[in-house]
Coordinates of C-alpha atoms and ligand atoms in Angstrom, one line a residue:
M22 CA -25.9 26.3 -151.8
G23 CA -26.6 29.8 -153.1
G24 CA -29.9 30.8 -151.3
T25 CA -31.8 33.0 -153.4
W26 CA -29.5 32.4 -156.6
Y27 CA -30.4 28.8 -155.8
W28 CA -34.0 29.2 -156.0
N29 CA -34.5 32.0 -158.4
R30 CA -33.4 30.1 -161.6
Y31 CA -36.0 31.6 -163.8
P32 CA -35.2 32.6 -167.4
G33 CA -33.7 35.9 -167.3
A34 CA -32.6 36.0 -163.7
R35 CA -29.7 38.3 -163.3
F36 CA -28.2 41.0 -161.1
D37 CA -29.5 44.5 -161.1
S38 CA -26.3 45.4 -158.7
E39 CA -22.9 45.7 -160.6
S40 CA -21.5 42.2 -160.3
W41 CA -18.2 43.6 -159.1
T42 CA -20.0 45.6 -156.3
Y43 CA -21.9 42.5 -155.2
G44 CA -19.4 39.8 -154.1
Y45 CA -18.0 39.5 -150.7
S46 CA -15.3 41.9 -149.9
F47 CA -13.6 40.3 -146.9
S48 CA -11.2 37.8 -148.7
E49 CA -8.5 39.3 -151.0
E50 CA -8.0 35.7 -152.3
I51 CA -11.6 35.6 -153.6
L52 CA -11.5 39.1 -154.9
R53 CA -8.2 38.3 -156.9
E54 CA -9.4 34.8 -158.3
W55 CA -12.9 35.4 -159.2
E56 CA -13.8 37.3 -162.6
W57 CA -17.3 38.3 -163.3
S58 CA -17.9 37.7 -166.8
E59 CA -20.7 40.7 -167.2
H60 CA -21.4 43.8 -165.4
F61 CA -24.6 42.4 -164.3
A62 CA -24.1 38.7 -163.9
A63 CA -26.9 36.2 -164.8
Q64 CA -28.1 33.7 -162.0
P65 CA -26.0 30.7 -163.2
E66 CA -22.8 32.7 -162.7
T67 CA -23.8 34.1 -159.5
L68 CA -24.7 30.4 -158.4
R69 CA -21.4 29.5 -159.6
Y70 CA -19.8 32.1 -157.6
C71 CA -21.6 31.1 -154.3
N72 CA -20.2 27.6 -154.7
F73 CA -17.0 28.8 -155.5
V74 CA -16.8 30.8 -152.2
A75 CA -18.1 27.7 -150.4
D76 CA -15.6 25.5 -151.8
K77 CA -12.8 28.1 -151.2
L78 CA -13.7 28.6 -147.4
D79 CA -14.5 24.9 -147.2
L80 CA -17.9 25.7 -146.0
R81 CA -19.9 22.7 -146.8
R82 CA -18.8 20.7 -143.8
D83 CA -20.6 23.0 -141.6
I84 CA -23.7 23.1 -143.5
E85 CA -26.8 20.9 -143.2
F86 CA -28.8 21.1 -146.4
N87 CA -32.4 20.1 -146.8
R88 CA -33.0 21.0 -143.0
R89 CA -36.1 23.1 -143.3
I90 CA -36.4 24.5 -139.3
R91 CA -40.0 24.2 -137.9
T92 CA -39.7 25.6 -134.5
V93 CA -36.9 27.5 -132.6
T94 CA -37.5 27.8 -128.7
Y95 CA -35.6 29.8 -126.2
D96 CA -34.4 27.6 -123.1
E97 CA -34.5 30.2 -120.4
A98 CA -32.6 27.9 -117.9
A99 CA -29.7 27.0 -120.0
H100 CA -29.7 30.3 -122.3
Q101 CA -29.8 28.2 -125.4
W102 CA -31.9 28.1 -128.4
D103 CA -33.4 24.7 -129.3
V104 CA -33.9 24.3 -133.1
E105 CA -36.2 21.7 -134.4
S106 CA -36.6 20.8 -138.2
E107 CA -39.4 19.4 -140.1
D108 CA -38.1 16.0 -139.9
G109 CA -37.9 16.1 -136.1
R110 CA -34.1 16.5 -135.8
R111 CA -33.0 19.0 -133.0
A112 CA -29.9 21.1 -132.5
R113 CA -28.9 23.5 -129.5
A114 CA -26.9 26.4 -129.6
R115 CA -26.3 29.5 -127.5
F116 CA -26.7 32.1 -130.3
L117 CA -29.1 31.9 -133.0
I118 CA -28.5 34.0 -136.1
T119 CA -31.2 34.0 -138.7
A120 CA -30.0 34.2 -142.4
I121 CA -33.3 33.4 -144.0
G122 CA -33.6 36.0 -146.6
P123 CA -35.9 39.1 -146.9
L124 CA -37.4 37.6 -150.3
S125 CA -37.4 33.9 -149.7
A126 CA -41.2 32.8 -148.9
P127 CA -42.6 32.8 -152.5
T128 CA -46.4 33.2 -152.6
M129 CA -49.0 32.1 -155.0
P130 CA -51.8 34.4 -156.1
S131 CA -55.1 33.9 -154.1
I132 CA -56.9 33.1 -157.2
P133 CA -59.4 30.2 -157.3
G134 CA -58.5 27.1 -159.4
V135 CA -54.8 27.4 -159.5
E136 CA -54.7 23.5 -158.6
T137 CA -56.8 22.7 -161.5
F138 CA -54.8 23.7 -164.3
R139 CA -53.6 20.9 -166.5
G140 CA -50.7 22.3 -168.5
E141 CA -47.2 23.2 -166.9
S142 CA -47.0 25.9 -164.1
Y143 CA -44.1 27.3 -162.3
H144 CA -43.4 29.9 -159.5
T145 CA -40.5 31.9 -160.6
G146 CA -39.1 31.7 -157.0
T147 CA -39.2 27.8 -157.3
W148 CA -38.1 27.3 -160.8
P149 CA -37.3 23.5 -161.8
H150 CA -33.8 22.6 -162.4
E151 CA -34.6 20.9 -165.7
P152 CA -34.8 23.0 -168.9
V153 CA -38.0 24.7 -169.4
G154 CA -38.9 25.2 -173.3
F155 CA -41.4 28.0 -174.6
A156 CA -40.9 27.6 -178.3
N157 CA -44.5 27.0 -179.9
K158 CA -46.2 27.0 -176.5
R159 CA -48.9 29.6 -175.5
V160 CA -47.5 31.1 -172.1
A161 CA -49.0 33.1 -169.6
V162 CA -47.2 35.3 -167.1
I163 CA -48.8 36.6 -164.1
G164 CA -47.1 39.5 -162.2
T165 CA -44.8 42.4 -163.5
G166 CA -42.4 43.1 -160.6
A167 CA -38.5 43.0 -161.0
T168 CA -38.9 39.1 -161.7
G169 CA -41.6 39.3 -164.0
V170 CA -39.9 41.9 -166.0
Q171 CA -37.0 40.0 -166.5
A172 CA -38.6 36.9 -167.2
I173 CA -40.9 38.1 -169.8
T174 CA -38.2 39.7 -171.6
E175 CA -36.2 36.5 -171.9
I176 CA -39.2 34.3 -172.7
A177 CA -40.5 36.4 -175.3
K178 CA -37.5 35.7 -177.4
T179 CA -38.5 32.1 -178.2
V180 CA -42.2 31.8 -177.2
G181 CA -44.9 30.7 -179.5
H182 CA -47.4 33.3 -177.9
L183 CA -47.1 35.1 -174.5
T184 CA -50.1 36.8 -172.5
V185 CA -48.9 39.0 -169.7
F186 CA -51.4 39.6 -166.9
Q187 CA -50.7 43.0 -165.4
R188 CA -52.3 44.4 -162.5
T189 CA -49.9 47.2 -161.6
P190 CA -47.5 48.6 -164.0
N191 CA -43.9 49.4 -162.6
W192 CA -41.5 52.1 -163.6
C193 CA -38.8 50.1 -165.5
A194 CA -35.4 51.6 -166.3
P195 CA -32.8 50.2 -168.7
L196 CA -30.1 47.8 -167.3
H197 CA -27.5 48.1 -170.3
N198 CA -25.7 45.1 -169.4
R199 CA -22.7 44.2 -171.3
P200 CA -19.6 41.7 -171.0
I201 CA -16.5 42.9 -168.9
D202 CA -13.7 43.1 -171.1
A203 CA -10.0 42.3 -170.1
A204 CA -9.0 46.0 -169.6
T205 CA -12.0 46.5 -167.4
Q206 CA -11.4 43.4 -165.5
A207 CA -7.9 44.6 -164.7
R208 CA -9.4 48.0 -163.6
I209 CA -12.1 46.2 -161.5
K210 CA -9.6 44.1 -159.7
A211 CA -7.2 47.0 -158.9
T212 CA -9.7 49.2 -157.6
Y213 CA -11.7 47.0 -155.4
P214 CA -10.9 49.0 -152.1
E215 CA -12.1 52.2 -153.9
T216 CA -15.2 50.5 -155.1
F217 CA -16.3 49.3 -151.7
A218 CA -15.4 52.5 -150.2
I219 CA -17.8 54.5 -152.5
C220 CA -20.8 51.7 -151.7
R221 CA -20.1 52.2 -148.0
E222 CA -21.0 55.9 -148.3
S223 CA -24.0 55.7 -150.6
F224 CA -27.5 55.4 -149.5
G225 CA -28.0 51.7 -150.6
C226 CA -24.6 50.6 -150.8
F227 CA -24.7 50.8 -154.7
I228 CA -22.0 52.3 -156.8
H229 CA -24.3 55.2 -157.6
Q230 CA -24.3 58.3 -155.4
A231 CA -27.1 60.7 -155.3
D232 CA -26.5 63.9 -157.1
P233 CA -26.2 66.6 -154.5
R234 CA -28.6 69.1 -156.1
N235 CA -32.3 69.2 -155.9
A236 CA -34.1 68.7 -159.1
L237 CA -36.1 72.0 -158.9
E238 CA -33.1 74.0 -158.3
V239 CA -31.6 73.5 -161.8
S240 CA -33.2 74.7 -165.1
P241 CA -35.5 72.2 -167.1
E242 CA -32.7 71.8 -169.5
E243 CA -30.2 70.8 -166.9
R244 CA -32.7 68.4 -165.4
E245 CA -33.6 66.7 -168.5
A246 CA -29.9 66.3 -169.4
L247 CA -29.2 64.5 -166.1
F248 CA -32.4 62.2 -166.4
E249 CA -31.1 61.6 -170.1
K250 CA -27.7 60.8 -169.1
L251 CA -28.9 58.2 -166.3
Y252 CA -31.2 56.7 -168.6
G253 CA -28.4 55.9 -170.8
E254 CA -26.1 54.5 -168.2
P255 CA -25.8 51.1 -166.6
G256 CA -27.6 50.0 -163.5
F257 CA -29.5 51.9 -160.7
G258 CA -28.0 55.3 -161.5
I259 CA -31.5 56.7 -162.4
W260 CA -32.8 55.6 -159.1
M261 CA -29.9 55.8 -156.5
G262 CA -27.8 58.5 -158.6
N263 CA -30.6 61.2 -159.4
F264 CA -31.2 64.4 -157.7
R265 CA -31.2 64.0 -154.2
D266 CA -34.8 65.0 -153.7
V267 CA -36.5 62.9 -156.3
L268 CA -37.6 60.1 -153.7
I269 CA -38.5 62.6 -151.1
D270 CA -40.2 65.5 -152.6
R271 CA -43.4 65.1 -154.6
E272 CA -42.7 67.9 -157.1
A273 CA -39.2 66.7 -157.7
N274 CA -40.6 63.1 -158.0
A275 CA -43.0 64.2 -160.6
T276 CA -40.3 65.6 -163.1
I277 CA -38.5 62.2 -163.3
T278 CA -42.1 60.4 -163.4
E279 CA -42.9 62.7 -166.6
F280 CA -39.4 61.8 -168.1
M281 CA -40.1 58.2 -167.6
R282 CA -43.5 58.4 -169.1
G283 CA -42.0 60.0 -172.2
K284 CA -39.6 57.2 -172.6
I285 CA -42.1 54.5 -172.6
R286 CA -44.4 56.3 -175.0
Q287 CA -41.2 56.5 -177.2
R288 CA -40.6 52.8 -177.0
V289 CA -44.1 51.2 -177.4
K290 CA -45.5 51.7 -180.8
D291 CA -49.2 51.2 -179.7
P292 CA -50.0 54.6 -178.0
A293 CA -53.0 52.7 -176.2
L294 CA -50.6 49.9 -175.1
A295 CA -48.0 52.4 -173.8
E296 CA -50.7 54.1 -171.7
K297 CA -51.5 50.7 -170.2
L298 CA -47.9 50.1 -169.3
I299 CA -47.5 53.6 -167.6
P300 CA -47.9 53.4 -163.8
T301 CA -50.8 55.9 -162.7
N302 CA -50.9 55.0 -158.9
H303 CA -47.2 55.7 -158.0
G304 CA -44.2 57.9 -159.1
F305 CA -40.9 56.9 -160.3
G306 CA -38.8 55.2 -157.8
T307 CA -41.4 54.9 -154.9
R308 CA -41.3 51.1 -155.8
R309 CA -38.6 48.8 -156.3
V310 CA -37.5 49.8 -160.1
P311 CA -37.2 46.8 -162.2
L312 CA -34.3 47.0 -164.5
E313 CA -34.8 45.9 -168.0
S314 CA -33.1 44.9 -171.2
G315 CA -35.8 45.3 -173.8
Y316 CA -38.9 44.9 -171.9
Y317 CA -40.9 47.5 -173.5
E318 CA -40.2 46.3 -176.9
V319 CA -41.5 42.9 -176.2
F320 CA -44.9 44.5 -176.4
N321 CA -44.2 45.6 -179.9
Q322 CA -44.0 41.9 -180.9
S323 CA -47.1 40.6 -182.7
N324 CA -47.1 37.2 -180.5
V325 CA -47.3 39.3 -177.2
R326 CA -50.4 40.3 -175.5
L327 CA -50.9 42.5 -172.5
V328 CA -54.1 41.9 -170.3
D329 CA -54.8 44.7 -167.8
V330 CA -56.3 42.7 -165.0
R331 CA -57.5 46.1 -163.3
E332 CA -59.8 46.7 -166.6
T333 CA -60.5 42.7 -166.9
P334 CA -59.9 41.0 -163.4
I335 CA -58.8 37.6 -163.4
E336 CA -61.9 35.5 -162.1
R337 CA -60.3 31.8 -162.0
I338 CA -57.4 29.7 -163.3
T339 CA -59.4 26.8 -165.3
P340 CA -58.0 23.5 -166.5
A341 CA -57.2 25.2 -169.8
G342 CA -55.9 28.7 -168.8
V343 CA -57.0 31.9 -167.3
K344 CA -60.4 33.1 -167.2
T345 CA -60.9 36.9 -167.0
S346 CA -64.0 38.9 -166.7
E347 CA -63.6 39.1 -170.5
G348 CA -63.0 35.5 -171.5
E349 CA -60.8 32.7 -171.3
H350 CA -57.2 32.8 -172.3
E351 CA -56.2 29.1 -173.1
V352 CA -52.5 28.5 -172.6
D353 CA -50.1 25.7 -172.4
M354 CA -48.0 27.0 -169.5
I355 CA -48.7 29.6 -166.7
I356 CA -45.9 31.3 -164.8
Y357 CA -46.6 32.8 -161.6
A358 CA -44.0 35.7 -161.0
T359 CA -46.3 36.8 -158.1
G360 CA -43.5 37.6 -155.5
F361 CA -42.7 37.0 -151.9
D362 CA -44.2 37.4 -148.5
A363 CA -41.5 39.9 -147.9
I364 CA -38.9 40.2 -145.1
T365 CA -41.2 39.1 -142.1
G366 CA -42.6 36.2 -144.4
A367 CA -39.7 34.1 -143.7
F368 CA -40.1 34.5 -140.0
D369 CA -43.9 33.7 -140.0
R370 CA -43.2 30.4 -141.6
I371 CA -41.1 29.3 -138.3
D372 CA -42.6 29.0 -134.9
V373 CA -40.2 31.4 -132.9
R374 CA -40.7 31.2 -129.2
G375 CA -38.7 33.4 -126.7
R376 CA -38.9 34.0 -123.2
G377 CA -42.0 32.6 -121.5
G378 CA -43.1 30.7 -124.5
R379 CA -43.8 34.2 -126.4
R380 CA -44.3 33.7 -130.0
L381 CA -42.7 36.2 -132.5
R382 CA -45.6 36.1 -134.7
D383 CA -47.8 37.3 -132.1
K384 CA -45.4 40.1 -130.9
W385 CA -45.1 41.3 -134.5
A386 CA -48.9 41.0 -135.4
E387 CA -49.0 44.8 -135.7
G388 CA -45.9 45.1 -137.6
P389 CA -42.3 44.4 -136.4
R390 CA -40.5 45.9 -133.1
T391 CA -36.8 45.5 -133.3
Y392 CA -33.6 47.2 -132.0
L393 CA -31.4 48.1 -135.0
G394 CA -33.3 45.4 -136.9
L395 CA -30.8 42.6 -135.3
Q396 CA -32.2 42.0 -131.8
I397 CA -35.8 41.6 -130.3
E398 CA -36.9 42.3 -126.9
G399 CA -38.2 38.8 -125.4
F400 CA -35.8 37.0 -127.7
P401 CA -32.4 36.8 -126.1
N402 CA -29.4 35.6 -128.4
L403 CA -31.3 35.9 -131.4
F404 CA -29.8 38.1 -134.2
T405 CA -31.6 38.6 -137.5
L406 CA -29.5 39.5 -140.3
V407 CA -31.3 41.3 -143.2
G408 CA -34.3 41.3 -140.9
P409 CA -37.0 43.9 -140.7
H410 CA -35.9 47.4 -139.5
N411 CA -32.3 46.6 -140.8
A412 CA -30.8 48.6 -143.4
A413 CA -29.7 45.7 -145.2
T414 CA -33.2 45.2 -146.4
F415 CA -32.9 48.1 -148.8
C416 CA -29.6 47.7 -150.0
N417 CA -26.8 46.1 -152.3
I418 CA -27.3 43.1 -149.9
P419 CA -24.0 41.6 -149.4
R420 CA -22.5 45.0 -148.7
C421 CA -25.0 45.3 -146.0
I422 CA -25.0 41.7 -144.8
E423 CA -21.1 42.1 -144.2
Q424 CA -21.7 45.0 -141.8
N425 CA -24.5 42.9 -139.9
V426 CA -22.1 39.9 -139.5
D427 CA -19.2 42.2 -138.3
W428 CA -21.4 43.8 -135.9
V429 CA -22.9 40.5 -134.5
T430 CA -19.5 38.8 -134.6
A431 CA -18.2 41.5 -132.3
L432 CA -20.9 41.6 -130.1
I433 CA -20.6 37.9 -129.5
A434 CA -16.7 38.3 -128.9
H435 CA -17.6 41.1 -126.5
M436 CA -19.7 38.7 -124.5
R437 CA -17.1 36.0 -124.6
E438 CA -14.7 38.5 -123.0
S439 CA -16.8 39.5 -120.5
G440 CA -18.3 36.2 -119.6
H441 CA -22.0 36.8 -120.5
V442 CA -24.2 34.1 -121.9
R443 CA -27.3 36.3 -122.6
V444 CA -28.0 39.4 -124.4
E445 CA -31.5 41.0 -125.2
A446 CA -32.7 44.3 -126.3
T447 CA -34.3 46.3 -123.7
R448 CA -37.8 47.4 -124.2
E449 CA -36.9 51.0 -124.2
A450 CA -34.4 50.7 -126.8
E451 CA -36.6 48.6 -129.0
A452 CA -39.5 51.3 -128.7
E453 CA -36.9 54.0 -129.7
W454 CA -35.6 52.4 -132.7
T455 CA -39.0 51.2 -133.8
Q456 CA -40.1 54.8 -133.6
H457 CA -37.2 56.0 -135.4
V458 CA -37.8 53.5 -138.3
H459 CA -41.1 54.9 -138.5
D460 CA -40.1 58.5 -138.4
T461 CA -37.4 58.0 -140.9
G462 CA -39.8 56.4 -143.3
R463 CA -42.4 59.1 -143.2
R464 CA -40.1 61.2 -145.2
M465 CA -39.9 58.9 -148.0
L466 CA -42.5 58.7 -150.8
F467 CA -42.1 54.9 -150.9
T468 CA -44.0 54.8 -147.6
Q469 CA -47.1 56.2 -149.3
V470 CA -47.2 53.5 -151.8
D471 CA -48.3 50.0 -151.7
S472 CA -45.6 47.6 -152.4
W473 CA -43.6 44.5 -150.8
M474 CA -41.4 47.2 -149.0
M475 CA -44.3 48.5 -147.1
G476 CA -45.3 44.7 -146.1
I477 CA -48.0 44.7 -148.6
N478 CA -49.1 41.3 -150.1
S479 CA -52.4 40.8 -151.5
N480 CA -52.0 37.0 -151.3
V481 CA -51.2 36.8 -147.5
T482 CA -54.0 37.1 -145.0
G483 CA -53.2 40.1 -142.9
K484 CA -50.8 41.8 -144.9
Q485 CA -53.0 44.4 -146.6
K486 CA -52.1 47.5 -144.2
R487 CA -49.1 49.3 -145.1
T488 CA -46.2 48.4 -142.3
F489 CA -42.8 50.0 -141.6
I490 CA -40.7 46.9 -142.1
V491 CA -37.3 48.6 -143.8
Y492 CA -35.2 50.9 -142.4
A493 CA -35.1 54.1 -144.7
G494 CA -32.4 56.1 -143.3
G495 CA -29.7 54.5 -145.7
A496 CA -26.7 52.3 -145.0
P497 CA -24.2 54.9 -143.9
K498 CA -26.4 56.3 -141.2
Y499 CA -27.4 52.9 -140.0
R500 CA -23.9 51.7 -139.9
E501 CA -23.0 54.9 -137.9
R502 CA -25.7 54.0 -135.3
C503 CA -24.5 50.5 -135.0
D504 CA -20.8 51.6 -134.7
E505 CA -21.8 54.0 -132.0
V506 CA -23.9 51.3 -130.1
A507 CA -20.7 48.9 -130.0
A508 CA -18.4 51.8 -129.2
R509 CA -20.4 53.0 -126.1
G510 CA -20.5 49.3 -124.6
Y511 CA -24.0 48.3 -126.2
P512 CA -26.5 50.6 -124.5
G513 CA -30.0 49.4 -125.2
L514 CA -28.8 45.6 -124.7
S515 CA -29.0 43.8 -121.3
F516 CA -26.5 41.4 -120.7
G517 CA -26.8 38.3 -118.3
Ligands
LIG623 P1 -43.2 41.7 -156.8 O1 -42.2 42.9 -157.0 O2 -43.7 41.5 -155.4 O3 -44.1 41.6 -158.0 C1 -45.1 40.4 -157.8 C2 -46.1 40.8 -159.0 O4 -47.0 39.9 -159.0 C3 -46.8 42.2 -159.0 O5 -46.8 42.7 -160.4 C4 -48.1 42.1 -158.4 O6 -49.1 43.0 -158.9 C5 -48.4 40.6 -159.2 N1 -49.4 39.9 -158.3 C6 -49.2 39.3 -157.1 N2 -50.4 38.5 -156.8 C7 -51.1 38.9 -157.9 C8 -52.6 38.3 -158.3 N3 -53.3 37.7 -157.5 N4 -53.3 38.7 -159.4 C9 -52.5 39.6 -160.1 N5 -51.1 39.8 -160.1 C10 -50.5 39.6 -158.9 O7 -42.3 40.4 -156.6 P2 -40.9 40.1 -157.6 O8 -40.7 38.6 -157.4 O9 -41.0 40.5 -158.9 O10 -39.9 40.9 -157.1 C11 -39.4 40.8 -155.7 C12 -38.0 41.2 -155.3 O11 -37.1 40.1 -155.7 C13 -37.7 42.2 -156.3 O12 -37.9 43.5 -155.9 C14 -36.1 42.1 -156.2 O13 -35.5 42.9 -155.4 C15 -35.8 40.6 -155.9 P3 -49.2 44.3 -157.8 O14 -48.0 45.1 -158.0 O15 -49.3 43.6 -156.4 O16 -50.5 44.8 -158.2

């Protein structure tokens, strides 16, 4: 139970969304009864929340745990999906709804020798349930994405010696987490409708709304003042609540990038080290912004070392540690914070066969093609929640999941009422939506940068080319389009 919050139990794992914007909005009882203890809850609390919801709604009786699905096949004669798990058990259903997660297929680095290491080793996405201690141990962390940044900051508090292997530095911003006091708790509970209304209208369904001004139309002093204010505030404000053009316009982006550069230089004592922690190949916000709670200060500790693997590449993992071109780093533990085969990875791990035995993997070989990120031509009655080309992949995710679920539920109800047993995206509608996803994406600077949001994973064969896998038009526009399709009787879908 809990999905991403079940698996990602590495030290330091916590929300980057405000807790009170992240929970389910559909049940007043759940909203009333559940109390978040911190503005950005840590993983154990979120997992408790998932279990609380499951119990409250009596969901366990409808869930079969430990059933990893191997093959799903559309039976054209019966208009049903045949679902087979790895243990050979089967199930059949008219509709198949995937809720397999955009960041659920962890990837190990393609470095030789991983299996030869004699010490402890863990991937952050499959962290053990037993406690892992770091005191008096020499620990290596490979990877400095959102996960690595959280894990490194926490591990550094107790570790004997920490070596961080960094390939690409990211622009990290302060989280400013704090407990929720009683007065704030009361206010949160009294204003849920307003909170969710604000989220609905913001680009990524966060509580932060973009400043309506352009960065370059204000004076440098005004610009600096907003940046400074946002840097001092909790959460993604600096990313999502910044001047409206900083993620679109290069010159505007350069202003916030310069500001962030200054912050890293202020916080890291050794100037040469600060330069290594400053990204040089992408501007602020064009990759997922890790939120941090003392990350840069970790590098001021005498027991922490940063290894820039662009300068000294990792050659192999040895039985004793990590060997770079410069020499061997002997360690007791290696932590792989190397990320996921994002968004399409979980689909690739299932053999999905549609009409005529067509494989989804083949259809998406050159990148996904979808209608509204929810339906696929050739794969009737399949709905892909938080799938590629769906606004939910670039979102305060539960907010967008609820939109996906409501839309799919209404469509299924519509089919029941009208006696239909089959629904499928038309080729034309799929082509149009896919083109729209590409066109919308091109406006955004993040599509010019390598990251998981562009389908890049250096450790997965065939995922080295930038691909439009997320919808970058924002949640409100996406919802508008979905609502319009439903209101007009579902153009773009063929029913049978
Ligand atoms: P990310 O953001 O994909 O980060 C993975 C990190 O691992 C990143 O720093 C990579 O460097 C690094 N990496 C991956 N493979 C290697 C190899 N072979 N050698 C060295 N370094 C490597 O994943 P996260 O788990 O941090 O975050 C994923 C999302 O989960 C996050 O955005 C949240 O929304 C939740 P690179 O940048 O590729 O050079």
